[in-house]
Each structure stands twice: as structure tokens, then as C-alpha cells.
CSV table of C-alpha atoms in Angstrom, one decimal:
chain,number,residue,atom,x,y,z
J,1,MET,CA,-1.7,56.7,-240.0
J,2,THR,CA,-3.3,59.2,-237.8
J,3,LEU,CA,-6.1,61.2,-239.4
J,4,GLY,CA,-6.2,64.0,-236.8
J,5,VAL,CA,-10.0,64.1,-236.6
J,6,SER,CA,-12.5,62.3,-234.5
J,7,ILE,CA,-14.3,59.4,-236.2
J,8,GLY,CA,-17.6,60.6,-237.6
J,9,ALA,CA,-17.1,64.3,-236.8
J,10,PHE,CA,-18.1,65.4,-240.3
J,11,LYS,CA,-20.7,62.8,-241.1
J,12,GLN,CA,-23.7,65.2,-241.1
J,13,ARG,CA,-22.5,66.9,-244.3
J,14,LEU,CA,-20.4,66.0,-247.4
J,15,PRO,CA,-16.9,67.4,-247.5
J,16,SER,CA,-15.9,69.8,-250.2
J,17,PRO,CA,-13.3,68.4,-252.7
J,18,GLU,CA,-10.7,70.7,-251.1
J,19,ARG,CA,-11.4,69.3,-247.6
J,20,ALA,CA,-11.7,65.6,-248.7
J,21,LEU,CA,-8.9,63.2,-247.9
J,22,PRO,CA,-6.5,62.5,-250.8
J,23,GLY,CA,-6.9,58.7,-250.9
J,24,ARG,CA,-4.7,56.7,-253.3
J,25,ALA,CA,-4.5,55.7,-257.0
J,26,THR,CA,-4.4,51.9,-256.2
J,27,PRO,CA,-7.6,50.1,-255.2
J,28,ILE,CA,-7.6,48.3,-251.9
J,29,ALA,CA,-6.9,44.6,-252.4
J,30,ILE,CA,-9.9,42.3,-251.7
J,31,THR,CA,-10.4,38.5,-251.6
J,32,ASP,CA,-12.2,36.9,-254.6
J,33,ARG,CA,-14.5,34.8,-252.4
J,34,HIS,CA,-17.1,35.6,-249.8
J,35,HIS,CA,-15.9,34.8,-246.3
J,36,VAL,CA,-19.2,33.3,-245.1
J,37,HIS,CA,-20.5,31.2,-248.1
J,38,GLY,CA,-17.4,31.0,-250.3
J,39,ARG,CA,-19.0,32.1,-253.5
J,40,PRO,CA,-17.2,34.5,-256.0
J,41,LEU,CA,-17.6,38.2,-255.1
J,42,THR,CA,-17.4,39.8,-258.5
J,43,HIS,CA,-19.0,37.2,-260.9
J,44,VAL,CA,-22.7,37.8,-261.7
J,45,PRO,CA,-24.2,34.5,-262.9
J,46,GLU,CA,-26.4,34.6,-266.0
J,47,GLY,CA,-29.9,35.6,-265.2
J,48,CYS,CA,-28.9,37.4,-262.1
J,49,ALA,CA,-29.2,41.1,-261.3
J,50,VAL,CA,-27.3,43.5,-259.0
J,51,ALA,CA,-28.7,45.9,-256.4
J,52,VAL,CA,-26.8,48.2,-254.1
J,53,PHE,CA,-28.2,49.3,-250.8
J,54,GLY,CA,-26.9,52.0,-248.4
J,55,MET,CA,-28.2,51.5,-244.9
J,56,GLY,CA,-25.5,52.9,-242.6
J,57,CYS,CA,-23.1,50.3,-241.4
J,58,PHE,CA,-22.4,47.9,-244.2
J,59,TRP,CA,-21.7,44.9,-242.0
J,60,GLY,CA,-25.2,44.8,-240.6
J,61,ALA,CA,-26.7,45.5,-244.0
J,62,GLU,CA,-24.8,42.7,-245.6
J,63,ARG,CA,-25.9,40.2,-242.9
J,64,LEU,CA,-29.6,41.1,-243.7
J,65,PHE,CA,-29.2,40.0,-247.3
J,66,TRP,CA,-26.7,37.1,-247.6
J,67,SER,CA,-29.1,34.4,-246.2
J,68,VAL,CA,-32.2,35.5,-248.3
J,69,PRO,CA,-33.2,32.6,-250.7
J,70,GLY,CA,-32.3,33.7,-254.2
J,71,VAL,CA,-29.4,35.9,-253.2
J,72,GLU,CA,-26.2,34.5,-254.8
J,73,THR,CA,-23.7,36.7,-253.0
J,74,THR,CA,-23.1,40.0,-251.2
J,75,ALA,CA,-20.2,42.3,-250.9
J,76,VAL,CA,-19.5,45.5,-248.9
J,77,GLY,CA,-18.0,48.6,-250.2
J,78,TYR,CA,-18.4,52.4,-250.7
J,79,ALA,CA,-20.5,54.6,-252.9
J,80,GLY,CA,-19.6,58.2,-253.7
J,81,ASP,CA,-16.4,59.5,-255.2
J,82,ILE,CA,-14.5,62.4,-253.8
J,83,THR,CA,-11.7,60.4,-252.3
J,84,PRO,CA,-10.3,57.7,-254.6
J,85,ASN,CA,-10.0,54.2,-253.2
J,86,PRO,CA,-10.6,55.1,-249.5
J,87,THR,CA,-9.9,52.8,-246.6
J,88,TYR,CA,-12.5,52.0,-243.9
J,89,ALA,CA,-10.9,54.3,-241.4
J,90,GLU,CA,-10.9,57.2,-243.9
J,91,VAL,CA,-14.6,56.6,-244.8
J,92,CYS,CA,-15.4,56.6,-241.0
J,93,THR,CA,-14.0,60.2,-240.7
J,94,GLY,CA,-16.7,61.5,-243.0
J,95,LEU,CA,-14.1,63.3,-245.1
J,96,THR,CA,-14.3,61.1,-248.2
J,97,GLY,CA,-17.8,61.7,-249.6
J,98,HIS,CA,-18.6,58.0,-249.4
J,99,ALA,CA,-21.3,56.0,-247.9
J,100,GLU,CA,-21.1,52.3,-246.8
J,101,VAL,CA,-23.1,50.1,-249.1
J,102,VAL,CA,-23.8,46.4,-249.7
J,103,ARG,CA,-23.9,44.9,-253.2
J,104,VAL,CA,-26.4,42.2,-253.6
J,105,VAL,CA,-26.3,39.7,-256.5
J,106,PHE,CA,-29.7,38.0,-256.8
J,107,ASP,CA,-31.8,35.8,-259.0
J,108,PRO,CA,-35.0,37.7,-259.7
J,109,ALA,CA,-36.8,34.4,-260.5
J,110,ARG,CA,-36.2,33.2,-257.0
J,111,CYS,CA,-36.0,36.6,-255.1
J,112,PRO,CA,-37.9,39.4,-256.8
J,113,TYR,CA,-36.5,42.9,-256.4
J,114,PRO,CA,-39.5,44.0,-254.3
J,115,HIS,CA,-38.6,41.4,-251.8
J,116,LEU,CA,-35.2,43.0,-251.4
J,117,LEU,CA,-36.8,46.4,-251.1
J,118,ARG,CA,-39.1,45.2,-248.4
J,119,ARG,CA,-36.1,43.9,-246.4
J,120,PHE,CA,-34.3,47.2,-247.0
J,121,TRP,CA,-37.3,49.4,-245.8
J,122,GLU,CA,-38.0,47.1,-242.8
J,123,SER,CA,-34.4,47.5,-241.6
J,124,HIS,CA,-33.5,51.1,-242.5
J,125,ASP,CA,-34.5,54.4,-241.0
J,126,PRO,CA,-33.8,57.1,-243.6
J,127,THR,CA,-34.3,59.9,-241.0
J,128,GLN,CA,-31.0,58.9,-239.4
J,129,GLY,CA,-28.9,60.4,-242.2
J,130,MET,CA,-25.3,59.2,-242.3
J,131,ARG,CA,-25.1,57.9,-238.8
J,132,GLN,CA,-27.3,54.8,-238.8
J,133,GLY,CA,-25.5,51.7,-237.4
J,134,ASN,CA,-26.5,48.1,-237.3
């Protein structure tokens, strides 16, 4: 599928609903296990909490969190909701209204939330808007 726009051309502003890509009704299929450590992606163990961080490129953001002691699992995805069930290529156009994010499932007894926030703020430059990479 050719999208007809340069990747990232519209990333400095959110698209209007009329300009957003149409997407699809069916969610993109995902694996049920994390590729690096093999733990389930969707299960949240008892006593654990979930945090979602948007830091630009989700691959770099995920890598920052998956090895933190007390983090059970991580998963990448999108936040925002103009285009339903977007693909990676569609999100990269800036025409979906989504941001790349990482979902972090963690045990607050072993990894307090402020520890995750510290990792986030030490690795993220909020002045870069929607163009920060890893």
C-alpha cells in the first residue's frame, strides 16, 4: 500500500478527522509472548500495576524499561484514536492522531512508580514534540 505522503510530513500537528487515514475495523494481530523475555504481553499479575509512556520511538523506549528490576513485561503500541487499528507505516505518516507508546507492567513493591518516572525523564526530551527518536 502506498500512502502518497512522505513519512513524518505531518508530525508537527494532529490531523483533523477528515484528513486522518481510514484505518480498519480489525485489530492488528499480535503475538501473546514478549519476544525478548517470553513473558505474556497482556496478563497483569496480581499486585502489579500498568504505566504507559510516550517517548518518541517506542522501540527505544521499550528497551529502556524491559530490563528494570521489578518490571514484569513491556509492550509497544499506539495511543490516540482518530484512525482505528493503525499500522506502523500509517502512524509514521502523522495522519492517524496516534503517538508511539510503551506499556510497562511492573511490581510497585520491587520497582516504585517514581523509579519508572526517573527513567522516563532522564531519557525523554519533551521539547522535541512528535519527532523524538531513540
